[in-house]
Short mmCIF file of C-alpha atoms and ligand atoms in Angstrom, two decimals:
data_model
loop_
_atom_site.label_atom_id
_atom_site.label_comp_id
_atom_site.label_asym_id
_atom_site.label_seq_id
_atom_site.Cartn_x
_atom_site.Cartn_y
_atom_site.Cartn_z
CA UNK A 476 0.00 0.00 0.00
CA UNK A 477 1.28 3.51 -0.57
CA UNK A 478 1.66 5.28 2.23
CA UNK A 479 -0.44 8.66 3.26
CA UNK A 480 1.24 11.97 1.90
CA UNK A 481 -0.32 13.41 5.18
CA UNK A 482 -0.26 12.90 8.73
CA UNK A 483 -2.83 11.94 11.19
CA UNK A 484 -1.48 13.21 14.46
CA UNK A 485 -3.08 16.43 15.86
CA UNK A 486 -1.03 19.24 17.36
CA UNK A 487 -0.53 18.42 20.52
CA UNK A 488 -2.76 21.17 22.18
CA UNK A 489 -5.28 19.34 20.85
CA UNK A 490 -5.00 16.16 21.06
CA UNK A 491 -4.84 17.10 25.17
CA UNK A 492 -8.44 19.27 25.35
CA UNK A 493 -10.94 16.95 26.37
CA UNK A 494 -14.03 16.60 23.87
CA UNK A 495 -16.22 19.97 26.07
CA UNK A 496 -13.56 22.15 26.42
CA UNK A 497 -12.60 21.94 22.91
CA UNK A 498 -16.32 23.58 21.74
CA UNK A 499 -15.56 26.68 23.73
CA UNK A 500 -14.01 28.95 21.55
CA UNK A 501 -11.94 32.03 22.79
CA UNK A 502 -12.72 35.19 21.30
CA UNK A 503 -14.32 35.66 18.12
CA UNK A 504 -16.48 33.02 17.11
CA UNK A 505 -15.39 31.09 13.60
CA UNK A 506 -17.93 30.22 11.57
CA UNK A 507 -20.14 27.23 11.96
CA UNK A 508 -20.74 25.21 8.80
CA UNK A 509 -23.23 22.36 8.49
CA UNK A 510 -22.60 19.78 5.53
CA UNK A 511 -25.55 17.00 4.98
CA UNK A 512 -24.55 14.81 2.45
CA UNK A 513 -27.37 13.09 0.52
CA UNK A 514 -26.24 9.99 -1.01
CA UNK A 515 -27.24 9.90 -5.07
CA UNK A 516 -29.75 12.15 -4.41
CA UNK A 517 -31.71 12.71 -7.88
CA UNK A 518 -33.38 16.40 -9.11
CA UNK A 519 -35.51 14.38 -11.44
CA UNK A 520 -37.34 13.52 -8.39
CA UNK A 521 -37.28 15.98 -5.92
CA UNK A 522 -38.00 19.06 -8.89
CA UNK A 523 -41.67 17.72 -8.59
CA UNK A 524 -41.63 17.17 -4.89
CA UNK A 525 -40.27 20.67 -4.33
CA UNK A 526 -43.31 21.95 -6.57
CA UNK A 527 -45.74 20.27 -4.42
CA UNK A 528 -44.54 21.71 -1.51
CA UNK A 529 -43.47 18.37 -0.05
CA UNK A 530 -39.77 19.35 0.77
CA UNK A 531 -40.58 22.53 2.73
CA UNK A 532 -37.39 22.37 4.47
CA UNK A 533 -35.21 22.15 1.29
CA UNK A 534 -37.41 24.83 -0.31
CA UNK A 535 -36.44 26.84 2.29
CA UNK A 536 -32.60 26.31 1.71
CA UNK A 537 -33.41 27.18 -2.02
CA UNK A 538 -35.09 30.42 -1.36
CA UNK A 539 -32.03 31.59 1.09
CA UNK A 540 -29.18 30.27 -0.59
CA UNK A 541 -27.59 28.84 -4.22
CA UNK A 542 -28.52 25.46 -5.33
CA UNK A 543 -27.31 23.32 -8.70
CA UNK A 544 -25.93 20.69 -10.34
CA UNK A 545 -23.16 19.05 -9.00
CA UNK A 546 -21.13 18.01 -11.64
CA UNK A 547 -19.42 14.49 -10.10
CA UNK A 548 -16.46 12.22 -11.08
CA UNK A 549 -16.70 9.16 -13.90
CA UNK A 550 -18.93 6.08 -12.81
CA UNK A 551 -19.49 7.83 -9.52
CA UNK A 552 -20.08 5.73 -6.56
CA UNK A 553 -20.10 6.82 -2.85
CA UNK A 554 -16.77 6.01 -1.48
CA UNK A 555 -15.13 7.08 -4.97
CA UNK A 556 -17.19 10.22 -4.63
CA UNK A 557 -16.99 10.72 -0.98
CA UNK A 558 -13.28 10.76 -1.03
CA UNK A 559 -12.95 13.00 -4.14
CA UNK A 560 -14.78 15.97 -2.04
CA UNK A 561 -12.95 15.11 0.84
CA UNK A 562 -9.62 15.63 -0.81
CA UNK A 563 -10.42 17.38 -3.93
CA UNK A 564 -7.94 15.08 -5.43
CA UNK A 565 -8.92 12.84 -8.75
CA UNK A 566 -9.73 8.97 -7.53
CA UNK A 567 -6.29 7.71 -9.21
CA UNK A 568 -4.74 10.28 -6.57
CA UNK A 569 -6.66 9.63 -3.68
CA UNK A 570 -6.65 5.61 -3.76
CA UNK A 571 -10.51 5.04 -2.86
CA UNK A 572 -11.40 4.21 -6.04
CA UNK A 573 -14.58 2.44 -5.68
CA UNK A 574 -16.32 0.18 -3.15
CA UNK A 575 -13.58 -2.45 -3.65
CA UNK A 576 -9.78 -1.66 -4.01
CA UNK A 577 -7.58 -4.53 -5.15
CA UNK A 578 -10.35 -6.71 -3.70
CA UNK A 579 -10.68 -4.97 0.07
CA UNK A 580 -13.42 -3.04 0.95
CA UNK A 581 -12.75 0.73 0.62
CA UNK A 582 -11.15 1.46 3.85
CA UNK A 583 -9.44 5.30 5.24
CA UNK A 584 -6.34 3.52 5.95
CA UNK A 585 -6.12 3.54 2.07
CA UNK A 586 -6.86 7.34 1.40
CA UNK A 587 -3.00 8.55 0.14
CA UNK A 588 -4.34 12.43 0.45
CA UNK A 589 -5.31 14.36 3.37
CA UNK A 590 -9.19 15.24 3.61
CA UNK A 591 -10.84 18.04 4.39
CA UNK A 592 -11.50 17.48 8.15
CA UNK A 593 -7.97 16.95 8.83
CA UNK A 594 -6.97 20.02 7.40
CA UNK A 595 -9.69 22.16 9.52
CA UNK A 596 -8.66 19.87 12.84
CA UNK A 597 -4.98 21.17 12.54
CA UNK A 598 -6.40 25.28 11.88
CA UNK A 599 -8.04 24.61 15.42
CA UNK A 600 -11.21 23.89 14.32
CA UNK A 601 -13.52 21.81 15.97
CA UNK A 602 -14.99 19.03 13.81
CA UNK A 603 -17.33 16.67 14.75
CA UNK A 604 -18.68 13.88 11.73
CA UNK A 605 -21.36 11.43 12.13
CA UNK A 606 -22.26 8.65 9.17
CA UNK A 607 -20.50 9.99 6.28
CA UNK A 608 -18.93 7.12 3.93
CA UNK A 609 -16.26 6.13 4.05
CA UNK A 610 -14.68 6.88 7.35
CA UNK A 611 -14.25 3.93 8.43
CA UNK A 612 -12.22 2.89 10.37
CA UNK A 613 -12.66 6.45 12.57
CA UNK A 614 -9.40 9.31 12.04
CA UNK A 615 -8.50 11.27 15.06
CA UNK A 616 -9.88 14.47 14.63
CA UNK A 617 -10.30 17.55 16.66
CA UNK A 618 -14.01 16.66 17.58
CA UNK A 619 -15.72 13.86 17.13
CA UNK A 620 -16.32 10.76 14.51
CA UNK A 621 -18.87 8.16 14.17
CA UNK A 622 -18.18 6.25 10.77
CA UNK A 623 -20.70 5.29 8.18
CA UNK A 624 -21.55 3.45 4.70
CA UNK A 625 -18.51 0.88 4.64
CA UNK A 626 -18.62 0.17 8.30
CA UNK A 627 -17.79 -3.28 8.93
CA UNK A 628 -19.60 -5.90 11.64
CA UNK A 629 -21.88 -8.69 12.51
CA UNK A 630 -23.65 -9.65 9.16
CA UNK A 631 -21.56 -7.45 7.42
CA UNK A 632 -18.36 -8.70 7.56
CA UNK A 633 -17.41 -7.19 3.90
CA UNK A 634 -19.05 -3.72 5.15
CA UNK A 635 -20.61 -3.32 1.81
CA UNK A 636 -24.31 -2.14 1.37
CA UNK A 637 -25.46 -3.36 4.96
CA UNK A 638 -26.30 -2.31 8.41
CA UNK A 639 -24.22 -3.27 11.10
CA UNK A 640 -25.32 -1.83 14.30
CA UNK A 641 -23.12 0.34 16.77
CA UNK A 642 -22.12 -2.17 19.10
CA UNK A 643 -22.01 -5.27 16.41
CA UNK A 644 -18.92 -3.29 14.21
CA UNK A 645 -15.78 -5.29 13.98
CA UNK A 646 -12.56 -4.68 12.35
CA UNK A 647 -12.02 -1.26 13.57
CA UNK A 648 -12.98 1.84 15.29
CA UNK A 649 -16.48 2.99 14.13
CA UNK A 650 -16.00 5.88 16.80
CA UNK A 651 -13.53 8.44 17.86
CA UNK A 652 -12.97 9.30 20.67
CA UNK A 653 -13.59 6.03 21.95
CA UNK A 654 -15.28 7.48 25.11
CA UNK A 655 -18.05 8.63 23.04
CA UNK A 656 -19.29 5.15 22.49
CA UNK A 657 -20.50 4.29 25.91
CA UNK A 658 -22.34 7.97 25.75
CA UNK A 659 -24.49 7.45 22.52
CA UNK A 660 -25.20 3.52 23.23
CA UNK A 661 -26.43 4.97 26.69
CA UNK A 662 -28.35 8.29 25.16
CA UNK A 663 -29.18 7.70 21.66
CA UNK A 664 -29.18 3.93 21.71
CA UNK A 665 -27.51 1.43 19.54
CA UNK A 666 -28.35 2.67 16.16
CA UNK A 667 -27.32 1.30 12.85
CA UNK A 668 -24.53 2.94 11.10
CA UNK A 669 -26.10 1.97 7.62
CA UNK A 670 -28.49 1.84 5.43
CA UNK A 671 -30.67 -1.57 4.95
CA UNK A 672 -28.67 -4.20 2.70
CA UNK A 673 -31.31 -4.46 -0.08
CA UNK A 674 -33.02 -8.37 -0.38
CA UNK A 675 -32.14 -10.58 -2.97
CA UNK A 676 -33.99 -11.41 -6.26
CA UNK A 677 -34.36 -15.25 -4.81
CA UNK A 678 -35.72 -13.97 -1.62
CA UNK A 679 -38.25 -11.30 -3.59
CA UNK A 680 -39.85 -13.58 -5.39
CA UNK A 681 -43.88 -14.05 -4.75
CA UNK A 682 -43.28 -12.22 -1.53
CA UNK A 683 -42.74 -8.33 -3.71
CA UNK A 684 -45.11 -7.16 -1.54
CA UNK A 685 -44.13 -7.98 1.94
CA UNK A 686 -40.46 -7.62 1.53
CA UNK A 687 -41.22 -4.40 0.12
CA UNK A 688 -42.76 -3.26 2.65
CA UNK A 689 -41.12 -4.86 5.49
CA UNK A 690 -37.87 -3.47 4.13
CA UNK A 691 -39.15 0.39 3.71
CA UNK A 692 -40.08 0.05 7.29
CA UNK A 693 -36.86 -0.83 8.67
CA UNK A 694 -35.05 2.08 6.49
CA UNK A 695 -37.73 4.41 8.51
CA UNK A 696 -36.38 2.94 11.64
CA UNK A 697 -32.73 3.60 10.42
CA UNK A 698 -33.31 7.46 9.14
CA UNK A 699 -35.41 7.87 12.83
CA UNK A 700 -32.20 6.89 14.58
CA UNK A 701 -30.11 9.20 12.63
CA UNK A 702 -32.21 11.90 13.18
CA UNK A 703 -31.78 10.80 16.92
CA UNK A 704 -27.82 10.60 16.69
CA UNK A 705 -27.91 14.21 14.53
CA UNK A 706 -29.71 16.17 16.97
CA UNK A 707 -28.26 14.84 19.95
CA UNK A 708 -25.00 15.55 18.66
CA UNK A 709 -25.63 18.98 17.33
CA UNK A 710 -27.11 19.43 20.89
CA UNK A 711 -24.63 18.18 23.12
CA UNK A 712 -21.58 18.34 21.02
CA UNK A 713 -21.71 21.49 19.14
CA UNK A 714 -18.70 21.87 17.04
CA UNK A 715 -17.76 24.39 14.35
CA UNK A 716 -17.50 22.07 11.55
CA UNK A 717 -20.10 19.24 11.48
CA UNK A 718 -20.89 16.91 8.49
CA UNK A 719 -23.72 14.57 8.61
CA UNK A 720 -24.78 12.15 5.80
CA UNK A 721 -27.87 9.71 4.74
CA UNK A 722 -27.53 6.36 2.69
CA UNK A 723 -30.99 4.86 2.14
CA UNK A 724 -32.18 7.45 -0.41
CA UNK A 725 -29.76 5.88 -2.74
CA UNK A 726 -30.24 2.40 -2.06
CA UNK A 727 -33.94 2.69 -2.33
CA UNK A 728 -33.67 4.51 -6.16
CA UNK A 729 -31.66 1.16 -7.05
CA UNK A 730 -34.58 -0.96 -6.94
CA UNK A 731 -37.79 0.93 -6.55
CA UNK A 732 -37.15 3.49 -9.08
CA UNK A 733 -40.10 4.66 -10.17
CA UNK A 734 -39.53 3.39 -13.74
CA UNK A 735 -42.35 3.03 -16.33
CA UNK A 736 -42.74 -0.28 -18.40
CA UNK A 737 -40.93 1.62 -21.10
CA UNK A 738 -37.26 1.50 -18.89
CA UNK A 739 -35.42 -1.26 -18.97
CA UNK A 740 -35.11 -3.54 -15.82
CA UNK A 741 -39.49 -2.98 -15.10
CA UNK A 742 -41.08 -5.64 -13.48
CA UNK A 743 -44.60 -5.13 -12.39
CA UNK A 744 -44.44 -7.50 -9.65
CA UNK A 745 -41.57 -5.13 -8.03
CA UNK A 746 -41.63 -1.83 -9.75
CA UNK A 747 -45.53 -1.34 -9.17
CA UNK A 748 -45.64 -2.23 -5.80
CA UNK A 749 -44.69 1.22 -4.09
CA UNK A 750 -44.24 3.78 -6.48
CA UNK A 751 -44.16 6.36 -3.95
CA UNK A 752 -41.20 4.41 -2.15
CA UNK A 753 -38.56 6.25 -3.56
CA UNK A 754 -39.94 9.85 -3.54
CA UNK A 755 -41.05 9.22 -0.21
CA UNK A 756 -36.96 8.95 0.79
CA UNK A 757 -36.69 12.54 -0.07
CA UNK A 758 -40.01 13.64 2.04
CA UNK A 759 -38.24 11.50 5.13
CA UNK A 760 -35.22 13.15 4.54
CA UNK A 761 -36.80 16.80 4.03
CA UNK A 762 -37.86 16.20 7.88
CA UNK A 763 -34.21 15.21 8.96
CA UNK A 764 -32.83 18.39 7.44
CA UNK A 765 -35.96 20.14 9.09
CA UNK A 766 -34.70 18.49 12.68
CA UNK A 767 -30.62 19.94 11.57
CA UNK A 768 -32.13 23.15 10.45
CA UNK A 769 -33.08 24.00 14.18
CA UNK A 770 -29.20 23.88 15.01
CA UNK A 771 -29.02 26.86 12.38
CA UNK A 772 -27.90 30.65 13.44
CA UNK A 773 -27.11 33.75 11.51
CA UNK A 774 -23.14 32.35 11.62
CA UNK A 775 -24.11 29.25 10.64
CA UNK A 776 -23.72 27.86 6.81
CA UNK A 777 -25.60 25.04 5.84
CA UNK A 778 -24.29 22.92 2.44
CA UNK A 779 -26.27 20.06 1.38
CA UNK A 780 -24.87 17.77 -1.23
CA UNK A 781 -25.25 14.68 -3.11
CA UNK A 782 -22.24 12.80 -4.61
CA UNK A 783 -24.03 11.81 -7.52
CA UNK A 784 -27.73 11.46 -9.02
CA UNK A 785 -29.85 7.99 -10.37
CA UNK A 786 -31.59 7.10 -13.56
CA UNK A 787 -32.81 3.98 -14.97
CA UNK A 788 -31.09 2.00 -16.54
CA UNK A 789 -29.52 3.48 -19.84
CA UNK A 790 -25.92 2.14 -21.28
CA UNK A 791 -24.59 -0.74 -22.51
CA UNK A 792 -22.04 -2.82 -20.15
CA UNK A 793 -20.05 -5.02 -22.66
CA UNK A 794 -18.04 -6.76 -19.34
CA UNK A 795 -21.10 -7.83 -17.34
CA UNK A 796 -24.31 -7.73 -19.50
CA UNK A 797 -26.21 -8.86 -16.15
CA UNK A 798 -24.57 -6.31 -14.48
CA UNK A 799 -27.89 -3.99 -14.13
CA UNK A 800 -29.14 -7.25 -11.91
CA UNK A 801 -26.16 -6.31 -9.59
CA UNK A 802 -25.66 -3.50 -6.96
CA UNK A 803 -25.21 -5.86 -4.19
CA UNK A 804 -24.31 -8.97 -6.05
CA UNK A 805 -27.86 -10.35 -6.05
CA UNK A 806 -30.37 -7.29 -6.33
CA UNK A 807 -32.69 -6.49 -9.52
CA UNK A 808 -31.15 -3.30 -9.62
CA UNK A 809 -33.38 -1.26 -12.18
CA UNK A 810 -31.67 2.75 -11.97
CA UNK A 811 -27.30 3.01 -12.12
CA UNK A 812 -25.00 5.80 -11.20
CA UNK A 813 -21.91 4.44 -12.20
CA UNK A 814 -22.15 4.94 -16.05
CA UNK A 815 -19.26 6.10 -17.62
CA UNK A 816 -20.37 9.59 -18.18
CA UNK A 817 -20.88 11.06 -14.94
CA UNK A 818 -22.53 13.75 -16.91
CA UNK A 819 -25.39 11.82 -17.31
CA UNK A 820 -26.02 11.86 -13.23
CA UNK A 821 -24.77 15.03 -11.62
CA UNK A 822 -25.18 15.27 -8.03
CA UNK A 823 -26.52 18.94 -6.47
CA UNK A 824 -25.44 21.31 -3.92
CA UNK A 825 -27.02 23.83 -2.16
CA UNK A 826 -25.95 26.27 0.55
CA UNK A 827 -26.77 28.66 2.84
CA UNK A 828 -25.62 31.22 4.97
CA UNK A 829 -24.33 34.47 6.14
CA UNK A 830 -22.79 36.12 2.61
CA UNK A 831 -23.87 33.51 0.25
CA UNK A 832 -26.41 34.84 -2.62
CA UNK A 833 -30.47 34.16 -2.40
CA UNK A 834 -32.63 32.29 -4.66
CA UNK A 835 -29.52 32.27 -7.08
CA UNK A 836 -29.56 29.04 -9.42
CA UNK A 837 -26.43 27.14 -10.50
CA UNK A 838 -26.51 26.78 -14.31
CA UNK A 839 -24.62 24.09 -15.99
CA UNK A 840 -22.20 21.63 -14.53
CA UNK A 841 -19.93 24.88 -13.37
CA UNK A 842 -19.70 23.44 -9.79
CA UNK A 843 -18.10 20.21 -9.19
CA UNK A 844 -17.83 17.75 -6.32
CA UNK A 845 -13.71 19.06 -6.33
CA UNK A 846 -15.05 22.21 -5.42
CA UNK A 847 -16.79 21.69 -1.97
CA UNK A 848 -13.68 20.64 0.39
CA UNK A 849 -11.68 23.99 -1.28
CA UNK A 850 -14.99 26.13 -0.54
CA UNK A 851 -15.17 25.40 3.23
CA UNK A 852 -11.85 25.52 3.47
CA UNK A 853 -12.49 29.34 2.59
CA UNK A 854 -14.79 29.98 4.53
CA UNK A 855 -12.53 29.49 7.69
CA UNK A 856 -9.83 31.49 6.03
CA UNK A 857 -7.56 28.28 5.61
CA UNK A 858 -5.50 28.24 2.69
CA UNK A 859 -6.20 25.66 0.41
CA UNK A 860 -3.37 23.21 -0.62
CA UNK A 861 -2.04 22.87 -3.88
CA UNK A 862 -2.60 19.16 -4.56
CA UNK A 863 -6.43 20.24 -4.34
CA UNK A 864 -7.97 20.38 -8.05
CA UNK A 865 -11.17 22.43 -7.22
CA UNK A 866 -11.41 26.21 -6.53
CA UNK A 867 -13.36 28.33 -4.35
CA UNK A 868 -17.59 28.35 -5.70
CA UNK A 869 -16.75 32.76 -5.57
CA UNK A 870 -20.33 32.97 -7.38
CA UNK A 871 -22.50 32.05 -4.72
CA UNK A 872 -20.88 34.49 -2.25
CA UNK A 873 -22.51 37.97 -2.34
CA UNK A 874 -19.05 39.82 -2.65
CA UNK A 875 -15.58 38.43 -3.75
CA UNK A 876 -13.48 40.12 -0.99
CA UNK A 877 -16.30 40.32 1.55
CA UNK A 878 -17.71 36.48 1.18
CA UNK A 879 -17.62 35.30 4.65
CA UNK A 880 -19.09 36.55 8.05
CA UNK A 881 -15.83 36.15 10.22
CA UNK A 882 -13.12 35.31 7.74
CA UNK A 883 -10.01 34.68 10.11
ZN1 ZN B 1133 -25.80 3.39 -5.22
#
């Protein structure tokens, strides 16, 4: 393995401030940013949701901030994705090149840049970090972290696509410090760190229905504990920099799609069970962000992102023509991401906050997932590194030299 161009360790000042003392900040307060990422979330679907006022939270971001596409990286997938904002370094750079690398599960011991969160940990931020993918196993940071998507444990020993719960992970540290795990089993419970593995074709068959059902149920019982672990967190351990993140939009759009007969992949006995299953995701989640968006104040900047978008099936895959039957090996996946032209499912972005433009609509692919991990950077006043490929998104700030409320 090539080893890290970065280090982990923390200045020392750090590393010796226990987890309460570390929120209290000095003089001036920095900024406070807010990152929710949405995993594949798809503007084909929420465009009509937002119309019929069933993402009143999100609206609300829209009206008071920027929003766009996202333009993300070739056959996007999350842990590619995930670690291309982080780092704002190309896949081939950054090592996490998809769910698998040279046949182990994506793993942080194999990113070779440094990530975002690092970066703000040494400026003396505080960070805290709960579900995003691939952050497992846990980096010391100046805050908190609670891994997610990738997360190995009990009937999930590959940590791919399934939900191991807090106190059945193995292989590694799913939280940092370690004296926060005690604290959430006690107050928020033992939650599952990810989203639902989705059933098999074998298992589906003549029980659609039930399984469908039965399934969408438990991924409401998954996003409810989130939104448990979110708020507690924001409550209890403020920090300056916090980034949150949902799986089970994405997983749901792999099989319940709301595809037509037309698409390739449709099977009534599936597809026309719950139509509503996969819109519904983004209503559920509209109510999580509703839940972060009481954490909010006039220093606070809120980003909400998805790593890439979803459509139905729609290219081609000379290596694996059964590939579209695949996501997890077994599932009758009927709507991709990772087509070669990531073009063809741009993620979005959308922020808020003190400085940043209103109502003010992203045209083209102009903003990229390289761009996010260089634009918080900014808005802390921290320098951003060379090896990082994006730049600064200058157009959604109000002025060019006056873009941030308490630029250090
Ligand atoms: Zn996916």
């Amino acid at each position: 393995m090539v080893p890290r161009k970065f280090s982990l360790l923390l200045p020392v000042f750090l590393l010796a401030v226990p987890l309460s003392a570390q929120q209290q900040t000095p003089s001036k307060p920095k900024p406070r940013v807010i990152v929710v990422g949405v995993n594949g979330m798809e503007l084909d679907i929420i465009r009509p949701l937002l119309l019929k006022g069933q993402m009143p939270n999100l609206s609300r971001v829209i009206e008071n901030g920027a929003y766009g596409k996202l333009r993300t990286v070739s056959a996007p997938n999350c842990p590619r994705v995930y670690t291309t904002l982080f780092t704002s370094t190309s896949p081939e750079e950054h090592g996490v090149t998809g769910f698998l690398v040279g046949g182990i599960t994506a793993n942080t011991n194999m990113m070779k840049e440094e990530p975002v969160w690092s970066m703000l940990s040494k400026s003396g931020i505080t960070v805290g970090m709960a579900n995003v993918p691939a952050t497992f196993p846990v980096m010391p940071v100046n805050g908190y972290m609670i891994s997610g998507m990738l997360t190995r444990g009990k009937n999930c020993e590959d940590g791919v696509l399934c939900a191991p719960k807090l106190s059945e992970v193995m292989g590694g540290d799913a939280v940092y410090p370690k004296s926060l795990q005690p604290e959430l089993l006690k107050n928020v419970g033992d939650f599952y760190i990810d989203c639902e593995r989705m059933p098999a074709a074998a298992d589906l068959k003549g029980h659609e229905t039930e399984l469908i059902n039965s399934w969408l149920d438990k991924v409401q019982v998954i996003r409810d504990q989130q939104t448990k672990l979110f708020d507690y967190l924001l409550t209890t351990h403020p920090t300056e920099f916090t980034f949150l993140a949902q799986s089970c939009e994405d997983r749901t759009g792999h099989w319940l799609y709301p595809i037509s007969p037309f698409n390739v992949g449709y099977n009534p006995s599936i597809n026309s069970v719950r139509q509503d299953a996969f819109p519904n995701q983004y209503i559920a989640f509209d109510k999580v962000l509703g839940s972060i968006l009481k954490h909010m104040d006039e220093n606070t900047y809120l980003i909400i992102f998805s790593d890439h978008g979803i459509k139905p099936l729609r290219e081609f895959e000379e290596k694996d023509p059964h590939a579209h039957m695949d996501h997890e090996k077994t599932t009758p996946v009927i709507a991709k991401h990772d087509f070669a032209d990531g073009d063809d499912v741009p993620g979005s972005f959308f922020a808020m906050g003190p400085g940043i433009k209103h109502d003010l609509r992203l045209m083209g692919l102009g903003a990229s997932v390289y761009d996010v991990a260089p634009t918080i950077l900014h808005i802390y006043g921290v320098e951003q590194p060379k090896q990082m490929r994006g730049r600064v998104l200058t157009e959604i700030f109000e002025k060019s030299d006056n873009k941030v409320a308490a630029k250090q």
